[in-house]
PDB file of C-alpha atoms and ligand atoms in Angstrom:
ATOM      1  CA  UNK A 294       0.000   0.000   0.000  1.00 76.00           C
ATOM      2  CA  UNK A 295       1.631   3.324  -0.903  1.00 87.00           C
ATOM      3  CA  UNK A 296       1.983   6.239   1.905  1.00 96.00           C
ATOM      4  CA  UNK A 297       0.751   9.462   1.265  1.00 98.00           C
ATOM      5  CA  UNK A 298       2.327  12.645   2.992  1.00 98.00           C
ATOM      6  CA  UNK A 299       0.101  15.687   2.610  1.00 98.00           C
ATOM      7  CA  UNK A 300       1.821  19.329   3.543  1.00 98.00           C
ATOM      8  CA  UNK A 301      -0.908  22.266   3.312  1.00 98.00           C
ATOM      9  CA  UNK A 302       0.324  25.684   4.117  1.00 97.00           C
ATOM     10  CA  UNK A 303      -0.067  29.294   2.955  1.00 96.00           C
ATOM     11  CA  UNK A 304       2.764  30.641   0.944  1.00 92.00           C
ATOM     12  CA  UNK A 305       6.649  30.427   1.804  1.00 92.00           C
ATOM     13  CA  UNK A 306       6.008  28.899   5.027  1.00 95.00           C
ATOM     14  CA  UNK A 307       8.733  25.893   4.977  1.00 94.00           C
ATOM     15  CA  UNK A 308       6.305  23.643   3.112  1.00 95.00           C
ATOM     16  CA  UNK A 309       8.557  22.827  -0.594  1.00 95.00           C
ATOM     17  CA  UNK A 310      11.521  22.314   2.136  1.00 95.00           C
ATOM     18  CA  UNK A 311       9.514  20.322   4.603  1.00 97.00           C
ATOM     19  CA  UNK A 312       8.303  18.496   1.290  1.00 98.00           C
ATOM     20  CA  UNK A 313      11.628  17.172  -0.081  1.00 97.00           C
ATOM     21  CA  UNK A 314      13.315  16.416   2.772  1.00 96.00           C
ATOM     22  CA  UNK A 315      10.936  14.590   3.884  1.00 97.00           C
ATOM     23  CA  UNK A 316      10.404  12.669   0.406  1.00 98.00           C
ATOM     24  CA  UNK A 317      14.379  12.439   0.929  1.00 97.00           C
ATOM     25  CA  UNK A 318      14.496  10.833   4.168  1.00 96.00           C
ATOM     26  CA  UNK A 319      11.937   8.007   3.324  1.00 96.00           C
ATOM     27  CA  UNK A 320      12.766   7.606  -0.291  1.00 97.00           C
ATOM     28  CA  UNK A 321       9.091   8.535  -1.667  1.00 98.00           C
ATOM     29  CA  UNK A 322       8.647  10.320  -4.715  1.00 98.00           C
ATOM     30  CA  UNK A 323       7.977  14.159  -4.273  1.00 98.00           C
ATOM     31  CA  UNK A 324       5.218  16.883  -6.036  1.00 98.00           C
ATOM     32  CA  UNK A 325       4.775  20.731  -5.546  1.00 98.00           C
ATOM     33  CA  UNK A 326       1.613  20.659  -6.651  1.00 98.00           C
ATOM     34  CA  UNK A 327       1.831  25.182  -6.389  1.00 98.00           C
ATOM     35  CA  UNK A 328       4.145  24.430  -9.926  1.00 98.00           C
ATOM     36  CA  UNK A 329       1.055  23.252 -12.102  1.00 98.00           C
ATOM     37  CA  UNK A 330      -1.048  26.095 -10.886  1.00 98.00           C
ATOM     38  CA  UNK A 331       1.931  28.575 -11.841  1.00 98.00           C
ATOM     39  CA  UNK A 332       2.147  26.630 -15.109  1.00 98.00           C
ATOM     40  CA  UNK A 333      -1.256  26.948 -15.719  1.00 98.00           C
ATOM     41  CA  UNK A 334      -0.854  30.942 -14.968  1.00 98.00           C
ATOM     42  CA  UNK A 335       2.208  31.134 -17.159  1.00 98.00           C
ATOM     43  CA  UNK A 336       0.755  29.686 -20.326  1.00 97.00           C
ATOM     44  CA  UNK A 337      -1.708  32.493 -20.242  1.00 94.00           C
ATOM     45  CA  UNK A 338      -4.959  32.325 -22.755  1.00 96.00           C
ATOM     46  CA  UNK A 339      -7.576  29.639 -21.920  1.00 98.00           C
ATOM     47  CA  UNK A 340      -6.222  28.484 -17.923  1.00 98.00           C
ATOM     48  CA  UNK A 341      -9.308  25.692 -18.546  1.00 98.00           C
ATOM     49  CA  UNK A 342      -7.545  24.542 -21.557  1.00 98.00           C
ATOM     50  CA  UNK A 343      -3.851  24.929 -20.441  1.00 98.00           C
ATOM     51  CA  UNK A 344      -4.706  22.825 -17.108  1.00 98.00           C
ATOM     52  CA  UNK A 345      -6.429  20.175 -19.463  1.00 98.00           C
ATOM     53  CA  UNK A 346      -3.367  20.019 -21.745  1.00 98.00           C
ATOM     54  CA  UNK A 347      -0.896  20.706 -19.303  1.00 97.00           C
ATOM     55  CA  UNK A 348       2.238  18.492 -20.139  1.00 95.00           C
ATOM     56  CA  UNK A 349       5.067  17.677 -17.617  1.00 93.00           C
ATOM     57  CA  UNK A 350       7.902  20.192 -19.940  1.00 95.00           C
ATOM     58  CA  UNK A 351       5.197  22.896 -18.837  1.00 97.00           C
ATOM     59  CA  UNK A 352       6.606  22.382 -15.209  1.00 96.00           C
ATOM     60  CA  UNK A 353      10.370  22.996 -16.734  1.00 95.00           C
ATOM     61  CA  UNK A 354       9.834  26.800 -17.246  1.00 94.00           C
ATOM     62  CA  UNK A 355      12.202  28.859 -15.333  1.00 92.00           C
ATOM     63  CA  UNK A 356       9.679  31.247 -15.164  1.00 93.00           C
ATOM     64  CA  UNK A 357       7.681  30.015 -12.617  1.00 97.00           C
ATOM     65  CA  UNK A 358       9.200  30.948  -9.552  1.00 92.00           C
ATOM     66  CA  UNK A 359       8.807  34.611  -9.467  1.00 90.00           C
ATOM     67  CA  UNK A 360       5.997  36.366  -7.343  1.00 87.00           C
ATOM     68  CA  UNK A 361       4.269  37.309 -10.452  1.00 93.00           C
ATOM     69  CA  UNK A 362       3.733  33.616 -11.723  1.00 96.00           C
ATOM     70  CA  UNK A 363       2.568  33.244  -7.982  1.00 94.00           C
ATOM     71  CA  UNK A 364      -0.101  35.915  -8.303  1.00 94.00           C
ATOM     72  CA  UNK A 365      -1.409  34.461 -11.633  1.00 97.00           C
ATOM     73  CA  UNK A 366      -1.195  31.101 -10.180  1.00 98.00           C
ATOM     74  CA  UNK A 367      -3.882  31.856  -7.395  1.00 96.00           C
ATOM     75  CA  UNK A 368      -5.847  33.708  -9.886  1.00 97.00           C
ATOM     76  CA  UNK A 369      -6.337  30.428 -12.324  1.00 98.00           C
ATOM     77  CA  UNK A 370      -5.984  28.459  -8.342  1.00 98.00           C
ATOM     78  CA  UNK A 371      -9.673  29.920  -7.759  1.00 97.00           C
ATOM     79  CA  UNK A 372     -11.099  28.540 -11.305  1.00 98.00           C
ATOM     80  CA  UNK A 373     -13.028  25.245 -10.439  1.00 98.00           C
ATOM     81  CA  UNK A 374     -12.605  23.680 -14.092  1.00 98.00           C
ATOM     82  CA  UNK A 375      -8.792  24.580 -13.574  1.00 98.00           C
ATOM     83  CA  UNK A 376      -8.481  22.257  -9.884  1.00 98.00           C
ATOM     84  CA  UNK A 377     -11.204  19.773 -11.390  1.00 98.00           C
ATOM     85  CA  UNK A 378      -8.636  19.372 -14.342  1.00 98.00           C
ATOM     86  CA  UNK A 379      -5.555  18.690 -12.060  1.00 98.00           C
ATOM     87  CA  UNK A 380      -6.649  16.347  -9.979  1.00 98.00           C
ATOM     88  CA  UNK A 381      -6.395  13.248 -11.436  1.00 97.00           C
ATOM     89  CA  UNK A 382      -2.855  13.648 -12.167  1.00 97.00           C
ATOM     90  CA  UNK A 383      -2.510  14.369  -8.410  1.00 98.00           C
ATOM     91  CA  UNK A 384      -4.213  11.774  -7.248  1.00 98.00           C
ATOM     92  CA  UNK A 385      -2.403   9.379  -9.710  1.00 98.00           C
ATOM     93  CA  UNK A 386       1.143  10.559  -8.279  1.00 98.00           C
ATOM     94  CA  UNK A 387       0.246  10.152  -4.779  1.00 98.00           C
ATOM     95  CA  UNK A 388      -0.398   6.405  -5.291  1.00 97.00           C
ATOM     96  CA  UNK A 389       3.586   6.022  -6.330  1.00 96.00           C
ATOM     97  CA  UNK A 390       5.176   2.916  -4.413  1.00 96.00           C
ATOM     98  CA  UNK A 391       6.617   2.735  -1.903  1.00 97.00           C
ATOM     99  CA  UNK A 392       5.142   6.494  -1.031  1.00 98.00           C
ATOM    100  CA  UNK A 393       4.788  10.178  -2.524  1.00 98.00           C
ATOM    101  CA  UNK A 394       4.930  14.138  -0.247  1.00 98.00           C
ATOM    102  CA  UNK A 395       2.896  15.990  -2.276  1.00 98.00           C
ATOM    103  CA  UNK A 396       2.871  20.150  -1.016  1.00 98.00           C
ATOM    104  CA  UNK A 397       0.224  22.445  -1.838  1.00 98.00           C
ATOM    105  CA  UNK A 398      -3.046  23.789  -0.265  1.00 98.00           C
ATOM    106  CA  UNK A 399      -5.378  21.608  -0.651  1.00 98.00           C
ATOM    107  CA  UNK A 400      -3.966  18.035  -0.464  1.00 98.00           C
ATOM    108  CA  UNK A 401      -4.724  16.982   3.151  1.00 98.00           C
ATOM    109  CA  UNK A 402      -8.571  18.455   2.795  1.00 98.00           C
ATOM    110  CA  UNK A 403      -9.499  17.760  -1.300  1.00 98.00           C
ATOM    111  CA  UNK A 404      -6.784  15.889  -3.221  1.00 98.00           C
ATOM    112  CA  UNK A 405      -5.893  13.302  -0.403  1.00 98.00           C
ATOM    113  CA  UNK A 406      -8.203  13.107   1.685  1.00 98.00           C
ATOM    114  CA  UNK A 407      -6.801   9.252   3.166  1.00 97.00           C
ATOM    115  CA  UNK A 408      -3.317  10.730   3.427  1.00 98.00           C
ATOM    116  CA  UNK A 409      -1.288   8.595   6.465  1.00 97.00           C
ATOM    117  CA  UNK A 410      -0.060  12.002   7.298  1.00 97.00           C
ATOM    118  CA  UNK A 411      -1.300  15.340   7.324  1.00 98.00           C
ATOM    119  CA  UNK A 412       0.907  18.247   8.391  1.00 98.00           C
ATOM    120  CA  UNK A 413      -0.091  22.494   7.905  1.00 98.00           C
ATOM    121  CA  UNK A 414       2.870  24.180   7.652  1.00 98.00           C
ATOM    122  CA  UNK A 415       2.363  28.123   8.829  1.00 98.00           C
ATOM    123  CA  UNK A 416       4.406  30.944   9.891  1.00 97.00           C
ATOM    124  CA  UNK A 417       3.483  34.450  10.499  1.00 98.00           C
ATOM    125  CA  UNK A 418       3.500  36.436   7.688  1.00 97.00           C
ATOM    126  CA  UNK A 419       6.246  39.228   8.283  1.00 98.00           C
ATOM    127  CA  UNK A 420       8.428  35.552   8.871  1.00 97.00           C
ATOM    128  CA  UNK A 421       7.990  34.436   5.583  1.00 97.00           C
ATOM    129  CA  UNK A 422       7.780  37.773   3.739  1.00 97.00           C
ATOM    130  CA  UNK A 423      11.221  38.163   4.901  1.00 97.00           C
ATOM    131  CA  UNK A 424      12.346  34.529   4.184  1.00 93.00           C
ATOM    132  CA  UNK A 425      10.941  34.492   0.653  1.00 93.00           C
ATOM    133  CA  UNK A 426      12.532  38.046  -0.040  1.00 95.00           C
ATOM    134  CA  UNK A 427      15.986  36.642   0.780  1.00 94.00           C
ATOM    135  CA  UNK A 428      15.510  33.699  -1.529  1.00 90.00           C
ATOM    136  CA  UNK A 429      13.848  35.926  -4.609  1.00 89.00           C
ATOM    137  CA  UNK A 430      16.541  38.994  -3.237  1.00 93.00           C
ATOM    138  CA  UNK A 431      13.411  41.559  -3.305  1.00 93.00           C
ATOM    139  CA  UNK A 432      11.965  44.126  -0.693  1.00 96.00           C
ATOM    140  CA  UNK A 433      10.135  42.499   1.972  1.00 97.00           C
ATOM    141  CA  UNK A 434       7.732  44.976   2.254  1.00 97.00           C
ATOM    142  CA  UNK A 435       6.543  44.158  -1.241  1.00 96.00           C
ATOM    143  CA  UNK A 436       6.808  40.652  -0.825  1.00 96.00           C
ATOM    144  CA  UNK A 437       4.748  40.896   2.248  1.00 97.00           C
ATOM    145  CA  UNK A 438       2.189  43.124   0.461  1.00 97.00           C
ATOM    146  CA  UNK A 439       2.100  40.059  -2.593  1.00 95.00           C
ATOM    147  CA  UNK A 440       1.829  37.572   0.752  1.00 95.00           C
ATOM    148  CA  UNK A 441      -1.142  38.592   2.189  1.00 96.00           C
ATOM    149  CA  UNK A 442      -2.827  39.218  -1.114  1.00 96.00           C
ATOM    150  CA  UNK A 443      -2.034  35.846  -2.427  1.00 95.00           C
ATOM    151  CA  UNK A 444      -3.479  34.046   1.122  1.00 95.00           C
ATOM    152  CA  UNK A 445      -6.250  36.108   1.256  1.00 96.00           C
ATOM    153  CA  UNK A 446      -7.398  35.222  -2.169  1.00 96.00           C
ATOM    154  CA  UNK A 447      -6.454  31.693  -1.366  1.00 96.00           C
ATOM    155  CA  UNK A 448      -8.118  31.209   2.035  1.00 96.00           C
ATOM    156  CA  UNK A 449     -11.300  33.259   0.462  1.00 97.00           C
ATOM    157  CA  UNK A 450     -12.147  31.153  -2.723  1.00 97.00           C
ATOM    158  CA  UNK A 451     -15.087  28.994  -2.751  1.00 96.00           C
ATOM    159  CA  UNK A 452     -13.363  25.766  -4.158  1.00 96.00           C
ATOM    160  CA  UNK A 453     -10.391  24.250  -2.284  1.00 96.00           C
ATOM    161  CA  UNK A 454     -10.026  27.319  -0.216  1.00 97.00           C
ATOM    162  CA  UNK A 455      -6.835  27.448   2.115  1.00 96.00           C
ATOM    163  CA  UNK A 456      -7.460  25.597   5.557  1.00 96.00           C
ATOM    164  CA  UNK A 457      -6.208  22.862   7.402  1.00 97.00           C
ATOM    165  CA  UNK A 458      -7.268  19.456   7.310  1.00 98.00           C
ATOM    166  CA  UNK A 459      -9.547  18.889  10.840  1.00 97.00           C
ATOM    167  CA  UNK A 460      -6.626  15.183  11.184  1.00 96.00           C
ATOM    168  CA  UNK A 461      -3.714  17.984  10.365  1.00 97.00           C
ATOM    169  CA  UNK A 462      -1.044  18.134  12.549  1.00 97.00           C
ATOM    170  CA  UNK A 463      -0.113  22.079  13.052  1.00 97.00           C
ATOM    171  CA  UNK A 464       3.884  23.111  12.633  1.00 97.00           C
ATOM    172  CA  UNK A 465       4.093  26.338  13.106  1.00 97.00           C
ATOM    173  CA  UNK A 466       7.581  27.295  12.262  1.00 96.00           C
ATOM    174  CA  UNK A 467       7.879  30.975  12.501  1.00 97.00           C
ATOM    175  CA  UNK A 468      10.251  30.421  15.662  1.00 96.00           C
ATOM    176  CA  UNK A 469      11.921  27.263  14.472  1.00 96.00           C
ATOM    177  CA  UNK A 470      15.037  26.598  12.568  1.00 92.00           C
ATOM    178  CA  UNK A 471      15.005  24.210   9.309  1.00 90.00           C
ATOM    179  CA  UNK A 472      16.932  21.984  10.954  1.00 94.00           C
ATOM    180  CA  UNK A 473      14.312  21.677  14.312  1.00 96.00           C
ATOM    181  CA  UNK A 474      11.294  22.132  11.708  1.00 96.00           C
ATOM    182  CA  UNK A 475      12.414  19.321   9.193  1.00 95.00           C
ATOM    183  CA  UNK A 476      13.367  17.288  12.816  1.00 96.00           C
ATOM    184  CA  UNK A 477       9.558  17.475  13.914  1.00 97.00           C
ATOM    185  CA  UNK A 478       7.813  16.776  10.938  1.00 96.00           C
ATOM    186  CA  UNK A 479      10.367  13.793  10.339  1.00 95.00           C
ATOM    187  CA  UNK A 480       8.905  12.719  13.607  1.00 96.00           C
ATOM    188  CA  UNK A 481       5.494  12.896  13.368  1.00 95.00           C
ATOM    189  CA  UNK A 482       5.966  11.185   9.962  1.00 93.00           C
ATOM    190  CA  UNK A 483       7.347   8.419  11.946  1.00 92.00           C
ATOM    191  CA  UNK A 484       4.845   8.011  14.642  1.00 91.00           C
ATOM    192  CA  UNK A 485       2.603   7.280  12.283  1.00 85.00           C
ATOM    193  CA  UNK A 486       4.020   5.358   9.221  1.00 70.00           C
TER     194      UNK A 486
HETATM  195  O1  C5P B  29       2.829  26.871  -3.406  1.00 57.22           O
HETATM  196  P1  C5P B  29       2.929  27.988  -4.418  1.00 57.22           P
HETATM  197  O2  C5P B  29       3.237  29.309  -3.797  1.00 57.22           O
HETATM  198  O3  C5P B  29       3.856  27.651  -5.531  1.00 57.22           O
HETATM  199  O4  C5P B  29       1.466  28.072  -5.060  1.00 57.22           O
HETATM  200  C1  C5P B  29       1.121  29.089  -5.971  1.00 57.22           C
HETATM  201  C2  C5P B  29      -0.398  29.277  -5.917  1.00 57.22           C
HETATM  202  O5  C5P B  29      -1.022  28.114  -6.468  1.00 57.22           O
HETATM  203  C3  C5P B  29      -0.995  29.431  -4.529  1.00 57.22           C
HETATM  204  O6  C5P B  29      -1.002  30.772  -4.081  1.00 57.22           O
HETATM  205  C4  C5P B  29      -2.388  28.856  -4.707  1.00 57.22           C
HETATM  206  O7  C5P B  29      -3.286  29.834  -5.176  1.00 57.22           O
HETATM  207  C5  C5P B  29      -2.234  27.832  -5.788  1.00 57.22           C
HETATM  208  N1  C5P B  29      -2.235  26.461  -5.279  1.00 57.22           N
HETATM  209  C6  C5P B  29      -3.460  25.883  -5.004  1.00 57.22           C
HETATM  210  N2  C5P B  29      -3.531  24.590  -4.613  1.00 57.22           N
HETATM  211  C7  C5P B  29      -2.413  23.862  -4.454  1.00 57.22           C
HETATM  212  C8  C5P B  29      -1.138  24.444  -4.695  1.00 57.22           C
HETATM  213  C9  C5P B  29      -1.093  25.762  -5.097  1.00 57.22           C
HETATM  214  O8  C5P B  29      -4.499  26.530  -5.125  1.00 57.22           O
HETATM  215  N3  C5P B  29      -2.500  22.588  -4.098  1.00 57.22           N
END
């Protein structure tokens, strides 16, 4: 039986890191699910017919890391046909043997609902405003600005909105180092696999 790890969290909270290392330690396969939504948003035109055609060289842009493709990316996030269109390919990868992490915002409550484990990865904002403008080099007060729009819209949305799963396990890792962060959710991994 393949194990699913689901890691929900709003933006630039430690989730991608949590994710990998994680899919690292136990040798499972590994999917930012946030990358087809700023694929989607990068194609531009149709988003309903770029998430129903969307190929895995879509994912390879090395545009889609910027704030920009993440503000398009929770504008096509909030189309319905758009999520209803991505799902089976989720679903699909979180059934690889021997396991799969798969990071995003709505795996533990919508894509996987059966995942083993569920963790929500949050930090307060100005935290990750000022960790995600060291990684992109940009001013934090902009980033935070793009932060709190982007969750807002994200937490607001009718379909798939941002919120933990009720079976989530909070990790709050505003005060917490990677190293003690990546230790904890290693942990609670094992307690239950
Ligand atoms: O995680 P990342 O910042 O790359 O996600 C970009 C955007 O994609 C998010 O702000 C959100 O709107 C959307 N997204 C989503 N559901 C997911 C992953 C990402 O709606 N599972």
């Amino acid at each position: 039986m393949p194990f699913t790890i689901a890691i929900d969290g709003p933006a630039a909270a430690g989730k991608g890191t949590i994710a990998r290392a994680l899919a690292r330690h136990f040798g499972f396969a590994h999917l930012d699910t946030g990358l087809l939504y700023r694929a989607v948003g990068a194609i531009g035109g149709d988003p309903v017919a770029a998430a129903r055609g969307l190929s895995p060289a879509d994912l390879e842009r090395d545009d889609l890391r910027s704030s920009e493709a993440g503000q398009a990316a929770s504008r096509v996030a909030a189309i319905p046909e758009v999520r209803t269109a991505l799902v089976e390919f989720q679903r699909r990868f979180a059934r690889a043997e021997p396991g799969a992490v798969l990071d995003g915002r709505d795996i533990g409550t919508v894509i996987c609902p059966e995942a083993e484990v569920k963790l929500y990865v949050t930090a307060s904002d100005i935290v990750r405003a000022r960790r995600r403008a060291l990684e992109l080099a940009a001013d934090e007060a902009l980033i935070l600005a793009e932060l709190r729009e982007r969750d807002a819209r994200d937490a607001a949305r009718d379909v798939a909105p941002l919120r933990p799963a009720t079976d989530a396990i909070l990790l709050d890792t505003s005060d917490l180092s990677i190293e003690d962060a990546l230790a904890r959710a290693i942990d609670y991994a094992k307690a239950v696999g």
